PDB file of C-alpha atoms and ligand atoms in Angstrom:
ATOM      1  CA  GLU A   1       0.000   0.000   0.000  1.00 55.00           C
ATOM      2  CA  ARG A   2       1.310   3.412  -0.914  1.00 59.00           C
ATOM      3  CA  VAL A   3       0.728   6.187   1.562  1.00 70.00           C
ATOM      4  CA  GLY A   4       1.629   9.745   0.707  1.00 88.00           C
ATOM      5  CA  TYR A   5       4.318  10.703  -1.747  1.00 94.00           C
ATOM      6  CA  MET A   6       7.605   8.822  -1.831  1.00 96.00           C
ATOM      7  CA  ILE A   7      10.342   8.528  -4.420  1.00 97.00           C
ATOM      8  CA  ILE A   8      12.190   5.252  -3.796  1.00 98.00           C
ATOM      9  CA  ILE A   9      15.908   5.620  -4.547  1.00 98.00           C
ATOM     10  CA  LYS A  10      17.625   2.482  -5.892  1.00 98.00           C
ATOM     11  CA  THR A  11      21.130   1.269  -5.051  1.00 98.00           C
ATOM     12  CA  GLU A  12      23.603   0.405  -7.806  1.00 98.00           C
ATOM     13  CA  GLN A  13      22.941  -3.292  -7.160  1.00 98.00           C
ATOM     14  CA  GLU A  14      19.186  -2.765  -7.465  1.00 98.00           C
ATOM     15  CA  ILE A  15      19.686  -0.867 -10.709  1.00 99.00           C
ATOM     16  CA  GLN A  16      21.734  -3.804 -12.003  1.00 98.00           C
ATOM     17  CA  MET A  17      18.795  -6.138 -11.162  1.00 98.00           C
ATOM     18  CA  MET A  18      16.430  -3.839 -13.049  1.00 99.00           C
ATOM     19  CA  LYS A  19      18.892  -3.767 -15.956  1.00 99.00           C
ATOM     20  CA  LYS A  20      18.645  -7.567 -16.180  1.00 99.00           C
ATOM     21  CA  ALA A  21      14.852  -7.247 -16.460  1.00 99.00           C
ATOM     22  CA  GLY A  22      15.319  -4.457 -19.008  1.00 99.00           C
ATOM     23  CA  GLU A  23      17.717  -6.498 -21.132  1.00 99.00           C
ATOM     24  CA  LEU A  24      15.212  -9.333 -21.309  1.00 99.00           C
ATOM     25  CA  LEU A  25      12.462  -6.876 -22.227  1.00 99.00           C
ATOM     26  CA  ALA A  26      14.653  -5.392 -24.993  1.00 99.00           C
ATOM     27  CA  LYS A  27      15.366  -8.878 -26.362  1.00 98.00           C
ATOM     28  CA  THR A  28      11.628  -9.599 -26.331  1.00 99.00           C
ATOM     29  CA  HIS A  29      10.937  -6.452 -28.371  1.00 99.00           C
ATOM     30  CA  LYS A  30      13.584  -7.475 -30.894  1.00 98.00           C
ATOM     31  CA  GLU A  31      11.814 -10.823 -31.313  1.00 98.00           C
ATOM     32  CA  ILE A  32       8.471  -9.061 -31.708  1.00 99.00           C
ATOM     33  CA  ALA A  33       9.971  -6.792 -34.405  1.00 98.00           C
ATOM     34  CA  LYS A  34      10.691  -9.907 -36.461  1.00 98.00           C
ATOM     35  CA  MET A  35       7.077 -11.127 -36.070  1.00 98.00           C
ATOM     36  CA  ILE A  36       5.404  -7.894 -37.197  1.00 98.00           C
ATOM     37  CA  LYS A  37       3.965  -8.326 -40.682  1.00 98.00           C
ATOM     38  CA  PRO A  38       0.534  -8.302 -42.328  1.00 98.00           C
ATOM     39  CA  GLY A  39      -1.435 -11.373 -41.203  1.00 98.00           C
ATOM     40  CA  VAL A  40       0.068 -11.817 -37.733  1.00 99.00           C
ATOM     41  CA  THR A  41      -2.297 -11.234 -34.806  1.00 99.00           C
ATOM     42  CA  THR A  42      -1.523  -9.321 -31.639  1.00 99.00           C
ATOM     43  CA  TYR A  43      -2.967 -12.322 -29.779  1.00 99.00           C
ATOM     44  CA  GLU A  44      -0.160 -14.488 -31.210  1.00 99.00           C
ATOM     45  CA  ILE A  45       2.378 -11.853 -30.163  1.00 99.00           C
ATOM     46  CA  ASP A  46       0.909 -11.812 -26.651  1.00 99.00           C
ATOM     47  CA  GLN A  47       1.154 -15.599 -26.405  1.00 98.00           C
ATOM     48  CA  PHE A  48       4.714 -15.492 -27.692  1.00 99.00           C
ATOM     49  CA  VAL A  49       5.634 -12.959 -24.992  1.00 99.00           C
ATOM     50  CA  GLU A  50       4.123 -15.085 -22.218  1.00 98.00           C
ATOM     51  CA  GLU A  51       6.074 -18.146 -23.328  1.00 98.00           C
ATOM     52  CA  TYR A  52       9.298 -16.259 -23.999  1.00 99.00           C
ATOM     53  CA  LEU A  53       9.295 -14.652 -20.557  1.00 99.00           C
ATOM     54  CA  LYS A  54       8.471 -17.967 -18.875  1.00 98.00           C
ATOM     55  CA  LYS A  55      11.397 -19.597 -20.703  1.00 98.00           C
ATOM     56  CA  HIS A  56      13.629 -16.861 -19.249  1.00 98.00           C
ATOM     57  CA  ASN A  57      12.276 -17.250 -15.677  1.00 98.00           C
ATOM     58  CA  ALA A  58      10.402 -13.957 -15.850  1.00 99.00           C
ATOM     59  CA  THR A  59       6.728 -12.999 -15.700  1.00 98.00           C
ATOM     60  CA  PRO A  60       4.557 -10.403 -17.481  1.00 99.00           C
ATOM     61  CA  GLU A  61       3.698  -7.918 -14.720  1.00 98.00           C
ATOM     62  CA  GLN A  62       0.773  -6.383 -16.610  1.00 98.00           C
ATOM     63  CA  LYS A  63      -1.264  -9.616 -16.532  1.00 98.00           C
ATOM     64  CA  GLY A  64      -3.630  -9.306 -13.585  1.00 98.00           C
ATOM     65  CA  TYR A  65      -2.593  -5.733 -12.812  1.00 98.00           C
ATOM     66  CA  TYR A  66      -5.898  -4.176 -11.656  1.00 98.00           C
ATOM     67  CA  GLY A  67      -7.445  -7.073 -13.571  1.00 98.00           C
ATOM     68  CA  TYR A  68      -5.753  -6.329 -16.897  1.00 98.00           C
ATOM     69  CA  PRO A  69      -6.216  -9.614 -18.802  1.00 98.00           C
ATOM     70  CA  TYR A  70      -3.103  -9.877 -21.006  1.00 99.00           C
ATOM     71  CA  ALA A  71       0.699  -9.974 -20.884  1.00 99.00           C
ATOM     72  CA  THR A  72       0.976  -7.083 -23.350  1.00 99.00           C
ATOM     73  CA  CYS A  73      -0.942  -4.028 -24.437  1.00 99.00           C
ATOM     74  CA  ALA A  74      -1.313  -3.915 -28.220  1.00 99.00           C
ATOM     75  CA  SER A  75      -2.642  -0.585 -29.457  1.00 99.00           C
ATOM     76  CA  ILE A  76      -3.419  -0.298 -33.167  1.00 99.00           C
ATOM     77  CA  ASN A  77      -3.731   2.932 -35.226  1.00 99.00           C
ATOM     78  CA  ASP A  78      -6.043   5.332 -33.310  1.00 99.00           C
ATOM     79  CA  GLU A  79      -5.609   3.367 -30.071  1.00 99.00           C
ATOM     80  CA  ILE A  80      -3.360   5.358 -27.743  1.00 99.00           C
ATOM     81  CA  CYS A  81      -2.620   2.714 -25.104  1.00 99.00           C
ATOM     82  CA  HIS A  82      -3.995  -0.323 -23.247  1.00 99.00           C
ATOM     83  CA  GLY A  83      -5.293  -1.955 -26.452  1.00 99.00           C
ATOM     84  CA  PHE A  84      -6.258  -5.605 -25.930  1.00 99.00           C
ATOM     85  CA  PRO A  85      -4.412  -8.239 -27.970  1.00 99.00           C
ATOM     86  CA  ARG A  86      -6.878  -9.713 -30.475  1.00 98.00           C
ATOM     87  CA  LYS A  87      -7.263 -12.468 -33.047  1.00 98.00           C
ATOM     88  CA  GLU A  88      -7.906 -10.061 -35.950  1.00 98.00           C
ATOM     89  CA  PRO A  89      -4.778  -9.964 -38.166  1.00 98.00           C
ATOM     90  CA  LEU A  90      -2.656  -6.841 -38.546  1.00 99.00           C
ATOM     91  CA  LYS A  91      -3.053  -5.263 -41.988  1.00 98.00           C
ATOM     92  CA  ASN A  92      -0.589  -3.647 -44.356  1.00 98.00           C
ATOM     93  CA  GLY A  93      -0.329   0.037 -43.372  1.00 98.00           C
ATOM     94  CA  ASP A  94      -1.303  -0.393 -39.709  1.00 99.00           C
ATOM     95  CA  ILE A  95       0.849   0.903 -36.875  1.00 99.00           C
ATOM     96  CA  VAL A  96       0.877  -0.992 -33.592  1.00 99.00           C
ATOM     97  CA  THR A  97       2.364  -0.269 -30.170  1.00 99.00           C
ATOM     98  CA  ILE A  98       3.360  -3.237 -28.017  1.00 99.00           C
ATOM     99  CA  ASP A  99       3.796  -2.315 -24.326  1.00 99.00           C
ATOM    100  CA  MET A 100       4.886  -4.661 -21.564  1.00 99.00           C
ATOM    101  CA  VAL A 101       6.396  -4.830 -18.105  1.00 99.00           C
ATOM    102  CA  VAL A 102       8.869  -7.627 -17.292  1.00 99.00           C
ATOM    103  CA  ASN A 103       9.254  -8.952 -13.748  1.00 99.00           C
ATOM    104  CA  LEU A 104      12.585 -10.715 -13.217  1.00 99.00           C
ATOM    105  CA  ASP A 105      13.367 -11.761  -9.634  1.00 98.00           C
ATOM    106  CA  GLY A 106      10.958  -9.136  -8.297  1.00 98.00           C
ATOM    107  CA  TRP A 107      12.453  -6.196 -10.217  1.00 99.00           C
ATOM    108  CA  LEU A 108      10.568  -4.564 -13.063  1.00 99.00           C
ATOM    109  CA  ALA A 109      11.282  -2.895 -16.392  1.00 99.00           C
ATOM    110  CA  ASP A 110       8.722  -1.227 -18.671  1.00 99.00           C
ATOM    111  CA  SER A 111       9.075  -0.504 -22.373  1.00 99.00           C
ATOM    112  CA  ALA A 112       6.668   0.184 -25.240  1.00 99.00           C
ATOM    113  CA  TRP A 113       7.631   0.233 -28.897  1.00 99.00           C
ATOM    114  CA  SER A 114       5.651   1.183 -32.012  1.00 99.00           C
ATOM    115  CA  TYR A 115       5.930  -0.745 -35.250  1.00 98.00           C
ATOM    116  CA  GLY A 116       4.796  -0.146 -38.814  1.00 98.00           C
ATOM    117  CA  VAL A 117       3.114  -3.117 -40.529  1.00 98.00           C
ATOM    118  CA  GLY A 118       4.268  -3.603 -44.133  1.00 98.00           C
ATOM    119  CA  GLU A 119       4.178  -0.366 -46.130  1.00 98.00           C
ATOM    120  CA  ILE A 120       2.962   2.565 -44.053  1.00 98.00           C
ATOM    121  CA  SER A 121       1.901   6.077 -45.088  1.00 98.00           C
ATOM    122  CA  ASP A 122       4.297   9.028 -44.988  1.00 98.00           C
ATOM    123  CA  GLU A 123       2.210  10.462 -42.145  1.00 98.00           C
ATOM    124  CA  ALA A 124       2.497   7.275 -40.110  1.00 99.00           C
ATOM    125  CA  ARG A 125       6.258   7.145 -40.784  1.00 99.00           C
ATOM    126  CA  LYS A 126       6.665  10.727 -39.596  1.00 99.00           C
ATOM    127  CA  LEU A 127       4.591   9.991 -36.470  1.00 99.00           C
ATOM    128  CA  LEU A 128       6.801   7.021 -35.552  1.00 99.00           C
ATOM    129  CA  ASP A 129      10.000   9.007 -36.175  1.00 99.00           C
ATOM    130  CA  VAL A 130       8.850  12.058 -34.196  1.00 99.00           C
ATOM    131  CA  THR A 131       7.568   9.974 -31.272  1.00 99.00           C
ATOM    132  CA  LYS A 132      10.806   8.000 -30.974  1.00 99.00           C
ATOM    133  CA  LYS A 133      12.872  11.177 -31.224  1.00 99.00           C
ATOM    134  CA  ALA A 134      10.665  12.773 -28.528  1.00 99.00           C
ATOM    135  CA  LEU A 135      11.536   9.902 -26.190  1.00 99.00           C
ATOM    136  CA  TYR A 136      15.270  10.416 -26.706  1.00 99.00           C
ATOM    137  CA  ILE A 137      14.963  14.207 -26.346  1.00 99.00           C
ATOM    138  CA  GLY A 138      13.301  13.571 -22.984  1.00 99.00           C
ATOM    139  CA  ILE A 139      15.986  11.095 -21.938  1.00 99.00           C
ATOM    140  CA  GLU A 140      18.712  13.683 -22.676  1.00 98.00           C
ATOM    141  CA  LYS A 141      17.157  15.887 -19.993  1.00 99.00           C
ATOM    142  CA  ALA A 142      17.167  13.089 -17.410  1.00 99.00           C
ATOM    143  CA  VAL A 143      20.308  14.278 -15.626  1.00 98.00           C
ATOM    144  CA  ILE A 144      21.040  14.993 -11.963  1.00 98.00           C
ATOM    145  CA  GLY A 145      19.989  18.519 -11.014  1.00 96.00           C
ATOM    146  CA  ASN A 146      17.353  18.918 -13.728  1.00 98.00           C
ATOM    147  CA  ARG A 147      13.689  18.723 -12.775  1.00 98.00           C
ATOM    148  CA  ILE A 148      10.930  16.457 -14.110  1.00 98.00           C
ATOM    149  CA  GLY A 149       9.449  19.514 -15.837  1.00 98.00           C
ATOM    150  CA  ASP A 150      12.589  19.855 -17.937  1.00 99.00           C
ATOM    151  CA  ILE A 151      11.911  16.417 -19.439  1.00 99.00           C
ATOM    152  CA  SER A 152       8.210  17.241 -19.906  1.00 99.00           C
ATOM    153  CA  HIS A 153       8.839  20.589 -21.557  1.00 99.00           C
ATOM    154  CA  ALA A 154      11.518  19.342 -23.968  1.00 99.00           C
ATOM    155  CA  ILE A 155       9.213  16.585 -25.216  1.00 99.00           C
ATOM    156  CA  GLN A 156       6.171  18.822 -25.627  1.00 99.00           C
ATOM    157  CA  THR A 157       8.106  21.575 -27.379  1.00 99.00           C
ATOM    158  CA  TYR A 158       9.637  19.183 -29.895  1.00 99.00           C
ATOM    159  CA  VAL A 159       6.404  17.267 -30.628  1.00 99.00           C
ATOM    160  CA  GLU A 160       4.359  20.419 -31.129  1.00 99.00           C
ATOM    161  CA  SER A 161       7.079  21.937 -33.364  1.00 99.00           C
ATOM    162  CA  GLU A 162       6.455  18.948 -35.660  1.00 99.00           C
ATOM    163  CA  GLY A 163       2.698  19.673 -35.737  1.00 98.00           C
ATOM    164  CA  PHE A 164       1.640  16.747 -33.532  1.00 99.00           C
ATOM    165  CA  SER A 165       0.146  16.668 -30.007  1.00 99.00           C
ATOM    166  CA  VAL A 166       1.151  15.040 -26.713  1.00 99.00           C
ATOM    167  CA  VAL A 167      -1.339  12.936 -24.751  1.00 99.00           C
ATOM    168  CA  ARG A 168      -2.094  14.408 -21.301  1.00 98.00           C
ATOM    169  CA  ASP A 169      -4.055  11.598 -19.626  1.00 98.00           C
ATOM    170  CA  PHE A 170      -1.184   9.082 -19.355  1.00 98.00           C
ATOM    171  CA  VAL A 171       2.264   9.858 -17.983  1.00 98.00           C
ATOM    172  CA  GLY A 172       5.605   8.212 -17.229  1.00 98.00           C
ATOM    173  CA  HIS A 173       6.402   7.116 -13.681  1.00 98.00           C
ATOM    174  CA  GLY A 174       8.892   5.866 -11.169  1.00 98.00           C
ATOM    175  CA  ILE A 175       9.356   2.090 -11.242  1.00 98.00           C
ATOM    176  CA  GLY A 176      11.126  -0.539  -9.134  1.00 98.00           C
ATOM    177  CA  ARG A 177       9.496  -3.438  -7.323  1.00 98.00           C
ATOM    178  CA  ASN A 178       6.187  -1.758  -8.227  1.00 98.00           C
ATOM    179  CA  MET A 179       5.059  -0.846 -11.744  1.00 98.00           C
ATOM    180  CA  HIS A 180       3.963   2.639 -10.777  1.00 98.00           C
ATOM    181  CA  GLU A 181       5.957   4.599  -8.192  1.00 98.00           C
ATOM    182  CA  ASP A 182       6.401   8.312  -7.657  1.00 98.00           C
ATOM    183  CA  PRO A 183       7.170  10.630  -9.312  1.00 98.00           C
ATOM    184  CA  GLN A 184       4.829  11.063 -12.262  1.00 98.00           C
ATOM    185  CA  VAL A 185       6.594  12.054 -15.485  1.00 98.00           C
ATOM    186  CA  PRO A 186       4.255  14.080 -17.721  1.00 98.00           C
ATOM    187  CA  HIS A 187       5.262  14.556 -21.359  1.00 99.00           C
ATOM    188  CA  PHE A 188       4.025  18.158 -21.338  1.00 99.00           C
ATOM    189  CA  GLY A 189       4.599  21.034 -18.952  1.00 98.00           C
ATOM    190  CA  ARG A 190       6.833  23.814 -17.786  1.00 98.00           C
ATOM    191  CA  PRO A 191      10.625  23.714 -17.403  1.00 98.00           C
ATOM    192  CA  GLY A 192      12.143  24.113 -13.935  1.00 98.00           C
ATOM    193  CA  ARG A 193       9.070  22.620 -12.217  1.00 98.00           C
ATOM    194  CA  GLY A 194       8.482  19.371 -10.395  1.00 98.00           C
ATOM    195  CA  PRO A 195      10.789  17.097  -8.393  1.00 97.00           C
ATOM    196  CA  ARG A 196      14.542  17.451  -8.830  1.00 98.00           C
ATOM    197  CA  LEU A 197      16.270  14.451 -10.424  1.00 98.00           C
ATOM    198  CA  MET A 198      18.599  12.595  -8.074  1.00 98.00           C
ATOM    199  CA  GLU A 199      21.061   9.745  -8.437  1.00 98.00           C
ATOM    200  CA  GLY A 200      19.322   6.375  -8.012  1.00 98.00           C
ATOM    201  CA  MET A 201      15.903   7.401  -9.321  1.00 98.00           C
ATOM    202  CA  VAL A 202      14.498   4.991 -11.894  1.00 99.00           C
ATOM    203  CA  LEU A 203      11.828   6.369 -14.229  1.00 98.00           C
ATOM    204  CA  THR A 204       9.918   5.630 -17.371  1.00 99.00           C
ATOM    205  CA  ILE A 205       9.590   8.165 -20.131  1.00 99.00           C
ATOM    206  CA  GLU A 206       6.837   7.114 -22.512  1.00 99.00           C
ATOM    207  CA  PRO A 207       5.415   9.847 -24.748  1.00 99.00           C
ATOM    208  CA  MET A 208       2.175   9.053 -26.563  1.00 99.00           C
ATOM    209  CA  VAL A 209       1.955  11.320 -29.605  1.00 99.00           C
ATOM    210  CA  ASN A 210      -1.142  11.967 -31.728  1.00 99.00           C
ATOM    211  CA  VAL A 211      -1.381  13.207 -35.310  1.00 99.00           C
ATOM    212  CA  GLY A 212      -4.504  15.184 -34.352  1.00 98.00           C
ATOM    213  CA  GLU A 213      -5.971  16.280 -31.016  1.00 98.00           C
ATOM    214  CA  TYR A 214      -4.501  15.042 -27.747  1.00 98.00           C
ATOM    215  CA  HIS A 215      -7.869  14.141 -26.209  1.00 98.00           C
ATOM    216  CA  CYS A 216      -8.916  10.530 -25.815  1.00 98.00           C
ATOM    217  CA  THR A 217     -11.942   8.373 -25.161  1.00 98.00           C
ATOM    218  CA  ILE A 218     -12.024   5.061 -23.278  1.00 98.00           C
ATOM    219  CA  ASP A 219     -13.586   1.963 -24.878  1.00 98.00           C
ATOM    220  CA  ASP A 220     -16.374  -0.089 -23.306  1.00 98.00           C
ATOM    221  CA  ASN A 221     -13.709  -2.541 -22.093  1.00 98.00           C
ATOM    222  CA  GLN A 222     -12.774   0.248 -19.593  1.00 98.00           C
ATOM    223  CA  TRP A 223      -9.107   0.040 -20.606  1.00 98.00           C
ATOM    224  CA  THR A 224      -8.376   1.010 -24.189  1.00 99.00           C
ATOM    225  CA  ALA A 225      -7.754   4.700 -24.811  1.00 99.00           C
ATOM    226  CA  ARG A 226      -8.177   5.950 -28.367  1.00 98.00           C
ATOM    227  CA  THR A 227      -7.938   9.331 -30.050  1.00 99.00           C
ATOM    228  CA  ILE A 228     -11.128  11.368 -30.045  1.00 98.00           C
ATOM    229  CA  ASP A 229     -10.714  12.260 -33.739  1.00 98.00           C
ATOM    230  CA  GLY A 230      -9.806   8.771 -34.994  1.00 98.00           C
ATOM    231  CA  LYS A 231      -6.339   9.878 -36.093  1.00 99.00           C
ATOM    232  CA  LEU A 232      -3.156   7.884 -35.463  1.00 99.00           C
ATOM    233  CA  SER A 233      -1.266   7.648 -32.154  1.00 99.00           C
ATOM    234  CA  ALA A 234       2.173   6.178 -31.404  1.00 99.00           C
ATOM    235  CA  GLN A 235       4.304   5.551 -28.304  1.00 99.00           C
ATOM    236  CA  TYR A 236       7.885   4.734 -27.404  1.00 99.00           C
ATOM    237  CA  GLU A 237       8.885   4.037 -23.818  1.00 99.00           C
ATOM    238  CA  HIS A 238      12.118   3.261 -22.000  1.00 99.00           C
ATOM    239  CA  THR A 239      12.937   2.614 -18.355  1.00 99.00           C
ATOM    240  CA  LEU A 240      16.047   4.533 -17.286  1.00 99.00           C
ATOM    241  CA  ALA A 241      18.137   5.179 -14.193  1.00 99.00           C
ATOM    242  CA  ILE A 242      19.511   8.575 -13.170  1.00 98.00           C
ATOM    243  CA  THR A 243      23.249   8.067 -12.587  1.00 98.00           C
ATOM    244  CA  LYS A 244      26.337  10.209 -12.014  1.00 98.00           C
ATOM    245  CA  ASP A 245      27.294   9.423 -15.608  1.00 98.00           C
ATOM    246  CA  GLY A 246      23.912  10.539 -16.988  1.00 98.00           C
ATOM    247  CA  PRO A 247      20.795   8.576 -17.946  1.00 98.00           C
ATOM    248  CA  LEU A 248      21.294   4.797 -18.135  1.00 99.00           C
ATOM    249  CA  ILE A 249      18.653   3.244 -20.431  1.00 99.00           C
ATOM    250  CA  LEU A 250      17.771  -0.102 -18.838  1.00 99.00           C
ATOM    251  CA  THR A 251      15.600  -1.266 -21.756  1.00 99.00           C
ATOM    252  CA  ASP A 252      18.058  -0.287 -24.515  1.00 98.00           C
ATOM    253  CA  GLN A 253      17.743  -2.485 -27.619  1.00 98.00           C
ATOM    254  CA  GLY A 254      21.390  -1.836 -28.614  1.00 95.00           C
TER     255      GLY A 254
HETATM  256  N1  MF3 N 301       3.072  -0.445 -19.253  1.00 52.14           N
HETATM  257  C1  MF3 N 301       2.071   0.499 -18.863  1.00 52.14           C
HETATM  258  C2  MF3 N 301       2.742   1.740 -18.319  1.00 52.14           C
HETATM  259  O1  MF3 N 301       3.506   2.312 -19.004  1.00 52.14           O
HETATM  260  C3  MF3 N 301       1.074  -0.045 -17.927  1.00 52.14           C
HETATM  261  C4  MF3 N 301      -0.056  -0.649 -18.625  1.00 52.14           C
HETATM  262  S1  MF3 N 301      -1.377  -0.815 -17.586  1.00 52.14           S
HETATM  263  C5  MF3 N 301      -1.615  -2.471 -17.458  1.00 52.14           C
HETATM  264  O2  MF3 N 301       2.592   2.184 -17.231  1.00 52.14           O
HETATM  265  F1  MF3 N 301      -2.627  -2.671 -16.769  1.00 52.14           F
HETATM  266  F2  MF3 N 301      -1.707  -2.982 -18.648  1.00 52.14           F
HETATM  267  F3  MF3 N 301      -0.592  -3.003 -16.867  1.00 52.14           F
HETATM  268 CO1   CO N 302       5.119   2.810 -18.173  1.00 52.14          CO
END
């Protein structure tokens, strides 16, 4: 049970444990990248992830989290996040975000990645490129002495300069033995505000970027968020540690 506000600082050894979880998560994404093509279903990808993690003595932390029914979130086209894996095949031109949290020996890592299916439109390509770049622009600001708002502001400024919008209703977060710890990491906001970044913090940065408006609606399944205007949305997410030597990306795909 979480009472009040508390940022849990991790030791170097704990960060190494989280890095092991992150490395497995990165390897899983690289396997998924090979599976993405027209005709594959996100249900098959979800089953693959369950088996792959089991084989590596890890578990999918999302499954059962507040009753969430799957190992992965699979959000297609106008779905922003928390899409349910499904048996309907991916089509040429779709974009899909696969998000998952790996639990290895009680330590967690969280990473989402967006993929184009077959040949995608120029607009979809630009959305994927801008969203990934927004993530790395945020990570650059994740240095000791900066504040959370410096990350938020850098991401928002870049995304909006490219003519896209940043989702407000879902934010990055601290992570450790629990999926969601303090602080929150919004992808929009003012520089110089919010908690100061300190050595040993472990955070996710996970911008969701929309081609159109940033507002969303929630499906009848009570989970899936989608854009209010039906336009595309993408997301890239890493888990990273704040260290003396700068941000250490624990879910780096190499
Ligand atoms: N991985 C998501 C995050 O970035 C959490 C998804 S919610 C869940 O915080 F219920 F699916 F786990
Ligand atoms: Co997250």
